[in-house]
CSV table of C-alpha atoms in Angstrom, one decimal:
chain,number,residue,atom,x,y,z
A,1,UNK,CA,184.5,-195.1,27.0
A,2,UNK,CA,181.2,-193.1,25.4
A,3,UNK,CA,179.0,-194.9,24.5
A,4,UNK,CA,176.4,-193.7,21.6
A,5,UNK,CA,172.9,-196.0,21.1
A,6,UNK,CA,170.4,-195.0,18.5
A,7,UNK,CA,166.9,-196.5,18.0
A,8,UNK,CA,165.4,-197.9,16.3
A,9,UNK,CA,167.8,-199.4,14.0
A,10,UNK,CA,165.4,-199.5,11.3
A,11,UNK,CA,162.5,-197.8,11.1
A,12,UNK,CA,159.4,-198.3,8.2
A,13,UNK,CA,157.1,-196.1,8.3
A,14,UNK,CA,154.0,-194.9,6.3
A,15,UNK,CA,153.8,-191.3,4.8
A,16,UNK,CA,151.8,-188.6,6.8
A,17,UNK,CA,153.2,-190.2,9.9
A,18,UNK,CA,154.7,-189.0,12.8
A,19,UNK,CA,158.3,-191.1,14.9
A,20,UNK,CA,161.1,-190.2,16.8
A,21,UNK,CA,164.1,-191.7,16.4
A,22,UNK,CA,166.6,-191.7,19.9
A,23,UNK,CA,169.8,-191.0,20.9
A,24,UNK,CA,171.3,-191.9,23.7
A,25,UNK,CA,175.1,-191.6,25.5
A,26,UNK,CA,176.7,-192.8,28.0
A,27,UNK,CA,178.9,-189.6,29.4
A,28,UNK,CA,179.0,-185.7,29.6
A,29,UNK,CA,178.9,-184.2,26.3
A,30,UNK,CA,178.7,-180.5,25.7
A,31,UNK,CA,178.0,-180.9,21.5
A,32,UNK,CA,175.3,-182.8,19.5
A,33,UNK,CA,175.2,-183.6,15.7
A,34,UNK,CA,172.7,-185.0,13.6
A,35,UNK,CA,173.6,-186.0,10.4
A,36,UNK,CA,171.7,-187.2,7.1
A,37,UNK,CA,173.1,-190.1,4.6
A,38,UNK,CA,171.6,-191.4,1.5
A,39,UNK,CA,172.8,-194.6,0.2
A,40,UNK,CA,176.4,-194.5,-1.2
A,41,UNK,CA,176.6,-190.8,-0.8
A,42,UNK,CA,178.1,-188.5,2.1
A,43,UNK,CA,176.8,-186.8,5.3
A,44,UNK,CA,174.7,-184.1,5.2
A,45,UNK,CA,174.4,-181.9,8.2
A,46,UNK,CA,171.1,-181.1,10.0
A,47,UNK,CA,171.7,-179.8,13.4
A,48,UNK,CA,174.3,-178.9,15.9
A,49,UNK,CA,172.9,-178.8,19.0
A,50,UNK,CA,175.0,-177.1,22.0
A,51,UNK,CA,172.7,-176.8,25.0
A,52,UNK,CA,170.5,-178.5,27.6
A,53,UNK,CA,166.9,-177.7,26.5
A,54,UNK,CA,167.8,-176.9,22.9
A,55,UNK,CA,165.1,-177.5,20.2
A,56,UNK,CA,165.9,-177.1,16.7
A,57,UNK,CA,163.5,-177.6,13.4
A,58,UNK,CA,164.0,-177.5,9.5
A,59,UNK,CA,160.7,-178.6,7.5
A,60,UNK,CA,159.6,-181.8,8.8
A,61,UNK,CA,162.9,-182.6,11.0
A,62,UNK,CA,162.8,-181.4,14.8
A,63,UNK,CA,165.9,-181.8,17.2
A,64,UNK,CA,166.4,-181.4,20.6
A,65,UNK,CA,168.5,-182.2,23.5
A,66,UNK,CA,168.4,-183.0,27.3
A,67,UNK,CA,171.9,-183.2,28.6
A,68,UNK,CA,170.8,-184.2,32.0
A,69,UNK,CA,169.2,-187.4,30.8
A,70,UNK,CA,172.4,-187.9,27.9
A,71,UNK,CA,169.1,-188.3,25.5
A,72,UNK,CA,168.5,-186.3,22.3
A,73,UNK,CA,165.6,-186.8,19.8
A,74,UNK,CA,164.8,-186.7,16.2
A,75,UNK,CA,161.3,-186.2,15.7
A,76,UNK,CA,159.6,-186.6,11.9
A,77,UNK,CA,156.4,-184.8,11.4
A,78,UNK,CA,153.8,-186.2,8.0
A,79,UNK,CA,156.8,-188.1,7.0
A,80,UNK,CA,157.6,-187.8,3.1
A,81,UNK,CA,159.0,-190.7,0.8
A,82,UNK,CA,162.2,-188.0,0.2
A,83,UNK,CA,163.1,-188.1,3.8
A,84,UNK,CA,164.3,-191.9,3.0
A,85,UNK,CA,167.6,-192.3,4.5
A,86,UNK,CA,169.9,-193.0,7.4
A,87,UNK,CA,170.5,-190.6,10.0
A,88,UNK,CA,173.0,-190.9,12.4
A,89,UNK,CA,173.6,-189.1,15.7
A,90,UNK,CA,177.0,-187.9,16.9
A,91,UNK,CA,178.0,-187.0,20.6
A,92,UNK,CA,181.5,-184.8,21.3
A,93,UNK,CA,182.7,-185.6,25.1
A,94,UNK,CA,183.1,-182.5,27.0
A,95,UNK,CA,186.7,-181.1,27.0
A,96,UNK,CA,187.4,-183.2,24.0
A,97,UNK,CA,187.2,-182.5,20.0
A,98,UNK,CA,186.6,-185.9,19.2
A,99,UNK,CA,183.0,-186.7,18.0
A,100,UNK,CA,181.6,-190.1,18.5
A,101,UNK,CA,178.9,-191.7,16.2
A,102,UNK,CA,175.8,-193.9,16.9
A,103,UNK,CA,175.6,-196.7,14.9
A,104,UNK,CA,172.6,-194.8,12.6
A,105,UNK,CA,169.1,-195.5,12.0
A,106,UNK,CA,167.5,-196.4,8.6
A,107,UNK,CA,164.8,-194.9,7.6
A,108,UNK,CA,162.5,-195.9,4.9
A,109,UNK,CA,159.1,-194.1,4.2
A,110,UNK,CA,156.6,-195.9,2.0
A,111,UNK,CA,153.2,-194.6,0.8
B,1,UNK,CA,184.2,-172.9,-3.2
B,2,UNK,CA,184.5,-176.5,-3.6
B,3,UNK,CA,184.2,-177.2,0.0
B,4,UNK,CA,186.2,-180.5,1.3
B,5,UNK,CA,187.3,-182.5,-1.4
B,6,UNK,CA,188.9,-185.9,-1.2
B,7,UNK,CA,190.9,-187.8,-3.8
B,8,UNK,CA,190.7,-190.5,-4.9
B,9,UNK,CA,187.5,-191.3,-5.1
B,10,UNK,CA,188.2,-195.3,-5.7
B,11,UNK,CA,191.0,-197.4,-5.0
B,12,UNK,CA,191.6,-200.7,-4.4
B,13,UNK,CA,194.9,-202.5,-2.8
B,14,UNK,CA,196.9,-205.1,-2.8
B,15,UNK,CA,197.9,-206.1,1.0
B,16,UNK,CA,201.1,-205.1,2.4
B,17,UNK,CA,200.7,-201.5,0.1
B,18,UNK,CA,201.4,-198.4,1.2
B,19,UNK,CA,199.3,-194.8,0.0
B,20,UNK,CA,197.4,-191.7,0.9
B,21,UNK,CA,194.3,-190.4,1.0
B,22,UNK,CA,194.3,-186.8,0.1
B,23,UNK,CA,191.9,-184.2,1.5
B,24,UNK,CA,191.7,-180.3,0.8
B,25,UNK,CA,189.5,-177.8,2.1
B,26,UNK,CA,188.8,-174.3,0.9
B,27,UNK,CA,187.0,-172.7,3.9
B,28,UNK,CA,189.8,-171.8,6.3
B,29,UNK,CA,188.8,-174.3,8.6
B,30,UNK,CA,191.0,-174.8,11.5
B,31,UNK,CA,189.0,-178.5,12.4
B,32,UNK,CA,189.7,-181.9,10.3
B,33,UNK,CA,188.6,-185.0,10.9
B,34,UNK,CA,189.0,-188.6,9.3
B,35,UNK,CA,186.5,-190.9,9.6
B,36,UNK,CA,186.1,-194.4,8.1
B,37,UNK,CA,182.3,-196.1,8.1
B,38,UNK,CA,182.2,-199.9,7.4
B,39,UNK,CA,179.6,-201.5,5.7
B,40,UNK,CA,176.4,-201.1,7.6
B,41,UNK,CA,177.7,-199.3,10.3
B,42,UNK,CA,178.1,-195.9,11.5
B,43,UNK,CA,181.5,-193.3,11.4
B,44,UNK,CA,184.4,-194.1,13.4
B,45,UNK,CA,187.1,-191.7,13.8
B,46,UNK,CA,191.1,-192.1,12.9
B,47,UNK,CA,192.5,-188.6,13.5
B,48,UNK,CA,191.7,-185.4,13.8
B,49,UNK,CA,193.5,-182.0,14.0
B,50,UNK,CA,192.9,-178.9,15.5
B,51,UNK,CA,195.4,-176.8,13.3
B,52,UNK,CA,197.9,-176.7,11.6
B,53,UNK,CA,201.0,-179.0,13.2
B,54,UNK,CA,198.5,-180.3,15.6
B,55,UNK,CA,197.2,-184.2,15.3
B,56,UNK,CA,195.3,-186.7,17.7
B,57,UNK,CA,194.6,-190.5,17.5
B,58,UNK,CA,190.7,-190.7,17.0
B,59,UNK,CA,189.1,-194.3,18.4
B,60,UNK,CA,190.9,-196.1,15.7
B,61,UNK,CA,193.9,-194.8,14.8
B,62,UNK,CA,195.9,-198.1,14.3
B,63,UNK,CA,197.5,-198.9,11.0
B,64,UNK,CA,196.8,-194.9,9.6
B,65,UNK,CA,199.3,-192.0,10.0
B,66,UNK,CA,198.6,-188.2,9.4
B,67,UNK,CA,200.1,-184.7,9.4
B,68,UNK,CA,198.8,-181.1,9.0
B,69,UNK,CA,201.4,-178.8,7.8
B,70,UNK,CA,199.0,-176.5,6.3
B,71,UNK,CA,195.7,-175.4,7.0
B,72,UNK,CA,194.4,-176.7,3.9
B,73,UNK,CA,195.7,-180.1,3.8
B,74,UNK,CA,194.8,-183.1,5.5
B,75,UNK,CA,196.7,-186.3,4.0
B,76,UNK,CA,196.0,-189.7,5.5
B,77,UNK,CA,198.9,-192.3,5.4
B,78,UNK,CA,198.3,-196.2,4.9
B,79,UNK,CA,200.8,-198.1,5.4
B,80,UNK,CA,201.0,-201.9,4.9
B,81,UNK,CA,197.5,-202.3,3.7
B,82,UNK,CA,195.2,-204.9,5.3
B,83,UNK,CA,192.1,-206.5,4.6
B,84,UNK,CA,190.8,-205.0,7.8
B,85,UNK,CA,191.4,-201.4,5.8
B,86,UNK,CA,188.8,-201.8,3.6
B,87,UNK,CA,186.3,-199.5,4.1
B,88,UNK,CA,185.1,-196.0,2.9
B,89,UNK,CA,186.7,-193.4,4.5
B,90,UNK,CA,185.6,-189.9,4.9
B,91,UNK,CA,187.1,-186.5,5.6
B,92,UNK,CA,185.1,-184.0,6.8
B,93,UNK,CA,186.1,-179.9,8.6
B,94,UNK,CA,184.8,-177.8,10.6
B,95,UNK,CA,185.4,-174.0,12.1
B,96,UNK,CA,185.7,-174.9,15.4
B,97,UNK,CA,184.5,-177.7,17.9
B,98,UNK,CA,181.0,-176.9,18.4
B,99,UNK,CA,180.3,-176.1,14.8
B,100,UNK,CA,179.4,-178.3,11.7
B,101,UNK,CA,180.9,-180.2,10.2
B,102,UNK,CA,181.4,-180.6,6.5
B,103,UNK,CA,181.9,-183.7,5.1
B,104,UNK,CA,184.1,-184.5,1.5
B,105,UNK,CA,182.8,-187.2,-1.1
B,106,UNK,CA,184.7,-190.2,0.4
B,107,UNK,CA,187.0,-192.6,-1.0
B,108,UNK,CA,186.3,-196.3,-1.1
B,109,UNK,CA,188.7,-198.3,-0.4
B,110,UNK,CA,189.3,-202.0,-1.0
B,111,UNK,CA,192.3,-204.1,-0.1
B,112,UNK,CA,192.7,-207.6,-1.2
């Protein structure tokens, strides 16, 4: 059964800062999601990542993926009070259309 | 271009109820999903489809039912309603696997 971890859970953090939230899964994927959510709203897309060694970036957001160690990474660059949410990782197992979430990590920037 | 929309957008329940959750897209999108998220918690998927006649049980698929007779349409079936149920359930679409995903407004759902 995939498995999908994300950490921190929670995450406070001061504005102009720099974190990376994780994601990690237990079997072969061959698809990556990351996905934004503000409170009682819907998912917002941010990247679809499809390759080992893919990098992706949009303002202060960076993604990227190592399928050989199941592990992909949300780094946040001078965090910024509007980047307040949760986000949530999402894994598809190879030769499967199903996508499988990570339990999501709150993020809460403060000045 | 609306995009995926889902209706209705509240709805609460009395236990042992039946009803569905309705969910259009506009972008000819062969992918839909359902998705409910608990309290706290991340997405956990009931069905998806990969076209039109074509359906598959998602992680929790117990207690729901679905069909796909058109492109377009996406309906999710409850039927006897349990407290269990309650949750906010989401239906998102996609192009094809590998793509993104777009997600509708929910519908929270509360059975008591």
């Amino acid at each position: 059964e995939l498995k999908v971890e994300q950490n921190p859970l929670f995450l406070s953090m001061q504005e102009g800062k720099n974190y990376t939230i994780y994601c990690n899964y237990s079997t072969t994927s061959d698809r990556l999601y990351w996905y934004r959510q503000d409170p009682g709203k819907s998912l917002e897309s941010l990247f679809v990542l499809l390759s080992n060694g893919a990098v992706k970036q949009e303002g202060r957001l960076m993604a990227s993926l190592d399928t050989k160690a199941r592990l992909s990474t949300l780094h946040i660059t001078a965090a910024v009070h509007d980047l307040s949410a949760t986000y949530f990782c999402a894994v598809g197992p190879i030769n499967t259309d199903k996508l499988i979430f990570g339990t999501g990590t709150r993020l809460q920037v403060f000045p | 271009n609306a995009g995926v929309t889902q209706t209705p957008k509240f709805r609460i329940l009395k236990i042992g109820q039946s009803m569905t959750l309705q969910c259009t897209q506009d972008m000819n999108h062969n992918y839909m999903y359902w998705y409910r998220q608990d309290p706290g918690m991340g997405l956990k998927l009931i069905y998806y489809s990969v076209g039109a006649g074509i359906t598959d049980k998602g992680e929790v698929p117990n207690g729901y039912n679905v069909s796909r007779s058109t492109t377009e349409d996406f309906p999710l079936r409850l039927e006897l309603a349990a407290p269990s149920q309650t949750s906010v359930y989401f239906c998102a679409s996609s192009a094809s696997s590998g793509t993104t995903q777009y997600f509708g407004p929910g519908t929270r759902l509360t059975v008591t």
